[in-house]
PDB file of C-alpha atoms in Angstrom:
ATOM      1  CA  MET A   9    -150.785 155.685 168.297  1.00 42.00           C
ATOM      2  CA  PRO A  10    -153.838 154.497 166.297  1.00 53.00           C
ATOM      3  CA  THR A  11    -157.214 156.115 166.996  1.00 66.00           C
ATOM      4  CA  ILE A  12    -159.588 153.884 168.949  1.00 78.00           C
ATOM      5  CA  THR A  13    -163.072 153.780 167.418  1.00 85.00           C
ATOM      6  CA  PRO A  14    -165.801 153.971 170.084  1.00 95.00           C
ATOM      7  CA  HIS A  15    -167.785 150.733 170.181  1.00 97.00           C
ATOM      8  CA  ILE A  16    -170.943 149.618 172.005  1.00 98.00           C
ATOM      9  CA  VAL A  17    -171.696 145.974 172.715  1.00 98.00           C
ATOM     10  CA  TRP A  18    -175.441 145.838 173.213  1.00 98.00           C
ATOM     11  CA  ASP A  19    -177.275 143.223 175.224  1.00 98.00           C
ATOM     12  CA  TRP A  20    -180.487 142.032 173.579  1.00 98.00           C
ATOM     13  CA  ASN A  21    -183.168 140.636 175.913  1.00 96.00           C
ATOM     14  CA  GLY A  22    -184.399 143.291 178.318  1.00 96.00           C
ATOM     15  CA  THR A  23    -182.164 145.935 176.722  1.00 98.00           C
ATOM     16  CA  LEU A  24    -182.632 146.548 172.999  1.00 98.00           C
ATOM     17  CA  PHE A  25    -185.529 144.064 172.917  1.00 98.00           C
ATOM     18  CA  HIS A  26    -188.294 144.928 175.377  1.00 97.00           C
ATOM     19  CA  ASP A  27    -189.380 141.439 176.401  1.00 97.00           C
ATOM     20  CA  THR A  28    -189.139 141.401 180.193  1.00 95.00           C
ATOM     21  CA  GLU A  29    -192.831 140.609 180.695  1.00 95.00           C
ATOM     22  CA  ALA A  30    -192.540 137.629 178.333  1.00 96.00           C
ATOM     23  CA  VAL A  31    -189.456 136.433 180.218  1.00 96.00           C
ATOM     24  CA  VAL A  32    -191.234 136.600 183.584  1.00 97.00           C
ATOM     25  CA  GLY A  33    -194.261 134.809 182.138  1.00 97.00           C
ATOM     26  CA  ALA A  34    -192.042 132.065 180.726  1.00 97.00           C
ATOM     27  CA  THR A  35    -190.269 131.729 184.074  1.00 96.00           C
ATOM     28  CA  ASN A  36    -193.588 131.339 185.883  1.00 97.00           C
ATOM     29  CA  ALA A  37    -194.715 128.733 183.349  1.00 97.00           C
ATOM     30  CA  ALA A  38    -191.552 126.740 184.108  1.00 96.00           C
ATOM     31  CA  PHE A  39    -192.074 127.131 187.867  1.00 95.00           C
ATOM     32  CA  ALA A  40    -195.696 125.972 187.631  1.00 96.00           C
ATOM     33  CA  GLU A  41    -194.595 122.581 186.304  1.00 93.00           C
ATOM     34  CA  PHE A  42    -193.008 121.897 189.706  1.00 92.00           C
ATOM     35  CA  GLY A  43    -195.538 123.636 191.943  1.00 94.00           C
ATOM     36  CA  VAL A  44    -193.488 126.789 192.548  1.00 94.00           C
ATOM     37  CA  ALA A  45    -195.612 129.896 193.146  1.00 94.00           C
ATOM     38  CA  PRO A  46    -195.469 132.592 190.438  1.00 96.00           C
ATOM     39  CA  ILE A  47    -193.422 135.721 191.013  1.00 96.00           C
ATOM     40  CA  THR A  48    -193.978 139.344 190.047  1.00 96.00           C
ATOM     41  CA  LEU A  49    -191.734 141.447 187.842  1.00 96.00           C
ATOM     42  CA  GLU A  50    -190.421 143.222 190.948  1.00 95.00           C
ATOM     43  CA  GLN A  51    -189.587 139.904 192.625  1.00 95.00           C
ATOM     44  CA  TYR A  52    -187.911 138.667 189.467  1.00 95.00           C
ATOM     45  CA  ARG A  53    -185.703 141.760 189.329  1.00 95.00           C
ATOM     46  CA  GLU A  54    -184.603 141.176 192.927  1.00 93.00           C
ATOM     47  CA  LEU A  55    -183.997 137.428 192.659  1.00 93.00           C
ATOM     48  CA  TYR A  56    -182.852 136.635 189.107  1.00 91.00           C
ATOM     49  CA  CYS A  57    -179.212 135.596 188.774  1.00 87.00           C
ATOM     50  CA  VAL A  58    -176.865 133.512 186.643  1.00 83.00           C
ATOM     51  CA  PRO A  59    -176.177 130.730 186.261  1.00 84.00           C
ATOM     52  CA  ILE A  60    -179.939 130.288 185.875  1.00 87.00           C
ATOM     53  CA  PRO A  61    -180.119 126.946 187.746  1.00 87.00           C
ATOM     54  CA  ARG A  62    -178.993 128.910 190.819  1.00 89.00           C
ATOM     55  CA  PHE A  63    -181.986 131.229 190.342  1.00 92.00           C
ATOM     56  CA  TYR A  64    -184.279 128.204 190.115  1.00 92.00           C
ATOM     57  CA  GLU A  65    -182.676 126.853 193.302  1.00 93.00           C
ATOM     58  CA  ARG A  66    -183.598 130.065 195.103  1.00 92.00           C
ATOM     59  CA  MET A  67    -187.210 129.627 194.073  1.00 92.00           C
ATOM     60  CA  MET A  68    -187.510 125.857 194.614  1.00 93.00           C
ATOM     61  CA  GLY A  69    -185.585 125.712 197.877  1.00 92.00           C
ATOM     62  CA  ARG A  70    -183.240 123.141 196.352  1.00 94.00           C
ATOM     63  CA  ALA A  71    -181.153 122.706 193.230  1.00 92.00           C
ATOM     64  CA  PRO A  72    -183.094 121.295 190.287  1.00 93.00           C
ATOM     65  CA  THR A  73    -181.932 117.927 189.044  1.00 94.00           C
ATOM     66  CA  GLU A  74    -180.484 117.742 185.561  1.00 92.00           C
ATOM     67  CA  ALA A  75    -183.749 116.241 184.300  1.00 95.00           C
ATOM     68  CA  GLU A  76    -185.817 118.961 185.997  1.00 94.00           C
ATOM     69  CA  TRP A  77    -183.582 121.669 184.529  1.00 91.00           C
ATOM     70  CA  GLU A  78    -184.090 120.282 181.037  1.00 93.00           C
ATOM     71  CA  VAL A  79    -187.874 120.236 181.509  1.00 95.00           C
ATOM     72  CA  MET A  80    -187.980 123.761 182.940  1.00 94.00           C
ATOM     73  CA  ASP A  81    -185.682 125.119 180.254  1.00 91.00           C
ATOM     74  CA  GLY A  82    -187.849 123.537 177.558  1.00 94.00           C
ATOM     75  CA  ILE A  83    -191.037 125.000 179.025  1.00 96.00           C
ATOM     76  CA  PHE A  84    -189.424 128.395 179.355  1.00 94.00           C
ATOM     77  CA  HIS A  85    -188.373 128.528 175.712  1.00 91.00           C
ATOM     78  CA  ARG A  86    -191.712 127.235 174.403  1.00 95.00           C
ATOM     79  CA  TYR A  87    -193.639 129.867 176.357  1.00 96.00           C
ATOM     80  CA  TYR A  88    -191.180 132.603 175.464  1.00 94.00           C
ATOM     81  CA  GLY A  89    -191.330 131.695 171.786  1.00 92.00           C
ATOM     82  CA  GLU A  90    -195.118 131.954 171.795  1.00 94.00           C
ATOM     83  CA  HIS A  91    -195.287 135.282 173.636  1.00 94.00           C
ATOM     84  CA  SER A  92    -192.182 137.160 172.507  1.00 93.00           C
ATOM     85  CA  ILE A  93    -193.662 137.637 169.026  1.00 92.00           C
ATOM     86  CA  ARG A  94    -195.716 140.448 170.549  1.00 94.00           C
ATOM     87  CA  CYS A  95    -192.607 142.192 171.864  1.00 97.00           C
ATOM     88  CA  GLY A  96    -190.560 144.821 170.060  1.00 97.00           C
ATOM     89  CA  LEU A  97    -187.599 147.146 170.346  1.00 98.00           C
ATOM     90  CA  ALA A  98    -187.243 149.311 173.421  1.00 97.00           C
ATOM     91  CA  GLU A  99    -188.526 152.861 173.059  1.00 94.00           C
ATOM     92  CA  GLY A 100    -186.243 154.965 170.863  1.00 96.00           C
ATOM     93  CA  ALA A 101    -183.784 152.107 170.291  1.00 98.00           C
ATOM     94  CA  GLU A 102    -183.640 152.341 166.504  1.00 97.00           C
ATOM     95  CA  THR A 103    -183.026 156.088 166.607  1.00 98.00           C
ATOM     96  CA  LEU A 104    -180.165 155.559 169.049  1.00 98.00           C
ATOM     97  CA  LEU A 105    -178.614 152.852 166.879  1.00 98.00           C
ATOM     98  CA  THR A 106    -178.810 155.082 163.829  1.00 98.00           C
ATOM     99  CA  GLY A 107    -177.334 158.069 165.650  1.00 98.00           C
ATOM    100  CA  TRP A 108    -174.410 156.093 167.038  1.00 98.00           C
ATOM    101  CA  GLN A 109    -173.600 154.736 163.593  1.00 97.00           C
ATOM    102  CA  GLN A 110    -173.931 158.134 161.925  1.00 97.00           C
ATOM    103  CA  ALA A 111    -171.446 159.518 164.465  1.00 95.00           C
ATOM    104  CA  GLY A 112    -168.878 157.184 162.919  1.00 95.00           C
ATOM    105  CA  HIS A 113    -168.892 154.689 165.780  1.00 96.00           C
ATOM    106  CA  SER A 114    -169.400 150.935 165.694  1.00 97.00           C
ATOM    107  CA  GLN A 115    -171.656 148.554 167.594  1.00 98.00           C
ATOM    108  CA  SER A 116    -172.500 144.887 167.972  1.00 98.00           C
ATOM    109  CA  ILE A 117    -174.926 142.619 169.821  1.00 98.00           C
ATOM    110  CA  LEU A 118    -173.924 139.883 172.250  1.00 98.00           C
ATOM    111  CA  SER A 119    -176.809 137.970 173.785  1.00 97.00           C
ATOM    112  CA  MET A 120    -177.321 134.805 175.789  1.00 92.00           C
ATOM    113  CA  TYR A 121    -180.415 134.182 173.666  1.00 91.00           C
ATOM    114  CA  GLY A 122    -179.885 131.319 171.211  1.00 90.00           C
ATOM    115  CA  HIS A 123    -177.901 132.387 168.146  1.00 95.00           C
ATOM    116  CA  GLU A 124    -180.177 130.615 165.668  1.00 94.00           C
ATOM    117  CA  GLU A 125    -183.189 132.498 167.050  1.00 92.00           C
ATOM    118  CA  LEU A 126    -181.465 135.841 167.571  1.00 95.00           C
ATOM    119  CA  VAL A 127    -180.055 136.462 164.096  1.00 97.00           C
ATOM    120  CA  PRO A 128    -183.356 136.199 162.148  1.00 96.00           C
ATOM    121  CA  LEU A 129    -185.131 138.239 164.829  1.00 96.00           C
ATOM    122  CA  VAL A 130    -182.656 141.112 164.533  1.00 97.00           C
ATOM    123  CA  ARG A 131    -182.855 140.880 160.742  1.00 97.00           C
ATOM    124  CA  GLY A 132    -186.649 140.784 160.817  1.00 96.00           C
ATOM    125  CA  LEU A 133    -186.764 143.982 162.865  1.00 96.00           C
ATOM    126  CA  GLY A 134    -184.676 145.662 160.151  1.00 96.00           C
ATOM    127  CA  ILE A 135    -181.770 146.711 162.367  1.00 98.00           C
ATOM    128  CA  ASP A 136    -179.059 144.209 161.405  1.00 97.00           C
ATOM    129  CA  ARG A 137    -177.364 146.824 159.185  1.00 97.00           C
ATOM    130  CA  HIS A 138    -176.301 148.748 162.306  1.00 98.00           C
ATOM    131  CA  PHE A 139    -174.024 146.024 163.688  1.00 98.00           C
ATOM    132  CA  LEU A 140    -170.563 144.685 162.931  1.00 97.00           C
ATOM    133  CA  ARG A 141    -171.573 141.397 164.527  1.00 97.00           C
ATOM    134  CA  VAL A 142    -174.755 139.866 165.936  1.00 98.00           C
ATOM    135  CA  GLU A 143    -173.958 136.975 168.222  1.00 97.00           C
ATOM    136  CA  GLY A 144    -176.190 134.818 170.391  1.00 96.00           C
ATOM    137  CA  ARG A 145    -175.472 131.902 172.665  1.00 91.00           C
ATOM    138  CA  THR A 146    -174.322 128.596 171.272  1.00 86.00           C
ATOM    139  CA  GLY A 147    -174.248 125.536 173.495  1.00 75.00           C
ATOM    140  CA  THR A 148    -175.824 125.050 176.914  1.00 71.00           C
ATOM    141  CA  ALA A 149    -178.160 127.719 178.294  1.00 68.00           C
ATOM    142  CA  GLY A 150    -177.911 129.289 181.700  1.00 63.00           C
ATOM    143  CA  GLY A 151    -174.275 130.380 182.146  1.00 72.00           C
ATOM    144  CA  SER A 152    -172.450 133.691 182.425  1.00 83.00           C
ATOM    145  CA  LYS A 153    -171.804 136.036 179.516  1.00 93.00           C
ATOM    146  CA  ALA A 154    -168.175 136.726 180.467  1.00 94.00           C
ATOM    147  CA  GLU A 155    -166.493 133.971 178.445  1.00 93.00           C
ATOM    148  CA  HIS A 156    -168.711 134.793 175.470  1.00 94.00           C
ATOM    149  CA  MET A 157    -167.670 138.458 175.689  1.00 97.00           C
ATOM    150  CA  VAL A 158    -164.003 137.496 175.473  1.00 95.00           C
ATOM    151  CA  ARG A 159    -164.666 135.593 172.237  1.00 95.00           C
ATOM    152  CA  HIS A 160    -166.993 138.280 170.904  1.00 97.00           C
ATOM    153  CA  LEU A 161    -164.480 141.117 171.152  1.00 95.00           C
ATOM    154  CA  GLY A 162    -161.726 138.813 169.955  1.00 94.00           C
ATOM    155  CA  ALA A 163    -163.663 138.306 166.714  1.00 96.00           C
ATOM    156  CA  LEU A 164    -163.919 142.062 166.075  1.00 95.00           C
ATOM    157  CA  ASP A 165    -160.543 142.999 164.617  1.00 89.00           C
ATOM    158  CA  ALA A 166    -161.117 146.761 164.606  1.00 85.00           C
ATOM    159  CA  VAL A 167    -162.494 146.912 168.176  1.00 94.00           C
ATOM    160  CA  ARG A 168    -160.435 147.306 171.332  1.00 94.00           C
ATOM    161  CA  ALA A 169    -161.705 146.724 174.857  1.00 94.00           C
ATOM    162  CA  GLU A 170    -160.553 150.143 176.087  1.00 93.00           C
ATOM    163  CA  GLY A 171    -162.767 151.713 173.439  1.00 94.00           C
ATOM    164  CA  THR A 172    -165.812 149.598 174.299  1.00 97.00           C
ATOM    165  CA  VAL A 173    -168.891 150.203 176.422  1.00 98.00           C
ATOM    166  CA  VAL A 174    -171.198 147.296 177.251  1.00 98.00           C
ATOM    167  CA  ILE A 175    -174.853 148.330 177.624  1.00 98.00           C
ATOM    168  CA  GLY A 176    -177.079 145.783 179.340  1.00 98.00           C
ATOM    169  CA  ASP A 177    -179.782 145.254 181.943  1.00 97.00           C
ATOM    170  CA  ALA A 178    -178.194 142.713 184.298  1.00 94.00           C
ATOM    171  CA  ALA A 179    -175.326 142.492 186.752  1.00 94.00           C
ATOM    172  CA  ASP A 180    -173.794 139.810 184.539  1.00 94.00           C
ATOM    173  CA  ASP A 181    -173.310 142.420 181.803  1.00 97.00           C
ATOM    174  CA  ALA A 182    -171.008 144.305 184.176  1.00 97.00           C
ATOM    175  CA  VAL A 183    -169.146 141.070 184.954  1.00 96.00           C
ATOM    176  CA  ALA A 184    -168.729 140.445 181.219  1.00 97.00           C
ATOM    177  CA  ALA A 185    -167.466 143.989 180.621  1.00 98.00           C
ATOM    178  CA  HIS A 186    -164.965 143.640 183.457  1.00 97.00           C
ATOM    179  CA  ALA A 187    -163.716 140.342 181.997  1.00 96.00           C
ATOM    180  CA  VAL A 188    -162.436 142.144 178.899  1.00 97.00           C
ATOM    181  CA  GLY A 189    -161.511 145.501 180.414  1.00 96.00           C
ATOM    182  CA  ALA A 190    -164.471 147.364 178.922  1.00 97.00           C
ATOM    183  CA  ARG A 191    -166.805 149.822 180.643  1.00 97.00           C
ATOM    184  CA  ALA A 192    -170.386 148.941 181.575  1.00 98.00           C
ATOM    185  CA  VAL A 193    -173.581 150.988 181.612  1.00 98.00           C
ATOM    186  CA  LEU A 194    -176.584 149.200 183.112  1.00 98.00           C
ATOM    187  CA  TYR A 195    -180.224 149.943 182.268  1.00 98.00           C
ATOM    188  CA  THR A 196    -183.054 149.593 184.807  1.00 97.00           C
ATOM    189  CA  GLY A 197    -185.743 148.666 182.270  1.00 95.00           C
ATOM    190  CA  GLY A 198    -184.911 144.963 182.164  1.00 95.00           C
ATOM    191  CA  THR A 199    -184.263 142.057 184.506  1.00 92.00           C
ATOM    192  CA  HIS A 200    -182.541 143.600 187.556  1.00 95.00           C
ATOM    193  CA  SER A 201    -183.572 146.189 190.111  1.00 95.00           C
ATOM    194  CA  ARG A 202    -181.684 149.469 190.378  1.00 96.00           C
ATOM    195  CA  GLY A 203    -180.207 148.425 193.709  1.00 96.00           C
ATOM    196  CA  ARG A 204    -178.741 145.215 192.310  1.00 95.00           C
ATOM    197  CA  LEU A 205    -177.322 147.059 189.310  1.00 97.00           C
ATOM    198  CA  GLU A 206    -175.772 149.782 191.457  1.00 97.00           C
ATOM    199  CA  ALA A 207    -174.116 147.111 193.602  1.00 97.00           C
ATOM    200  CA  THR A 208    -171.892 146.236 190.622  1.00 96.00           C
ATOM    201  CA  GLY A 209    -170.268 149.674 190.694  1.00 97.00           C
ATOM    202  CA  ALA A 210    -171.253 150.329 187.068  1.00 97.00           C
ATOM    203  CA  VAL A 211    -173.055 153.437 185.854  1.00 98.00           C
ATOM    204  CA  VAL A 212    -176.831 152.861 186.121  1.00 98.00           C
ATOM    205  CA  VAL A 213    -179.409 154.670 183.967  1.00 98.00           C
ATOM    206  CA  ASP A 214    -183.172 154.566 183.482  1.00 97.00           C
ATOM    207  CA  THR A 215    -183.304 154.929 179.684  1.00 97.00           C
ATOM    208  CA  LEU A 216    -181.265 153.705 176.742  1.00 98.00           C
ATOM    209  CA  ALA A 217    -180.896 157.324 175.629  1.00 98.00           C
ATOM    210  CA  GLU A 218    -179.065 158.026 178.885  1.00 98.00           C
ATOM    211  CA  ALA A 219    -176.912 154.934 178.346  1.00 98.00           C
ATOM    212  CA  VAL A 220    -175.765 156.153 174.945  1.00 98.00           C
ATOM    213  CA  GLU A 221    -175.192 159.641 176.325  1.00 97.00           C
ATOM    214  CA  VAL A 222    -172.933 158.148 179.003  1.00 96.00           C
ATOM    215  CA  ALA A 223    -171.084 156.179 176.309  1.00 95.00           C
ATOM    216  CA  HIS A 224    -170.527 159.324 174.263  1.00 91.00           C
ATOM    217  CA  GLY A 225    -169.268 161.135 177.368  1.00 87.00           C
ATOM    218  CA  ALA A 226    -166.896 158.327 178.288  1.00 78.00           C
ATOM    219  CA  PHE A 227    -165.120 158.569 174.942  1.00 72.00           C
ATOM    220  CA  GLU A 228    -165.079 162.353 174.921  1.00 70.00           C
ATOM    221  CA  GLN A 229    -163.306 162.276 178.276  1.00 58.00           C
ATOM    222  CA  GLY A 230    -160.888 159.579 177.094  1.00 51.00           C
TER     223      GLY A 230
END
């Protein structure tokens, strides 16, 4: 039976890339256009969900129209683009990426951030060499990651789902992992509260170092 190489699929926003404050600011900028009161980081972590229009419905008290969604999405991305340039990698992330690679394991990025924006950002931070594949969203914003995860792993010939751990900061990362039969480790430093992450049944950690430690342990145990 062939040896299965341990693989991590990393989420980007709120996980490897520490941009949660910029995301909340962009969300509040979009809300302001329609008179919705701003929310705090803590409120965001309790209320955020996908698909994103459902999150906006929670805040507006009604579903946004298609035209309103387009306006809010445009505002969000303009604000985020202006403020995310001050964001950087999560603490210790590059060391963890290097260590995982040096251990002979593989890793990739799957994000719901736009592909055309993601790839140069990862390259500009000097970490693209660590990944077999860097993949962002193509097509309409706001949906679940699950169908993208199926395609992502399918494009990685040497990677098998049973040898994969998905590390992310949202409940949807656990849903995506489940969709392909991979394991999930969820990190509390991003978009969801600990309680919401624990409700998925996935392992929940407070640092990325712990997440990688859990991944190592999962493969050592088989």
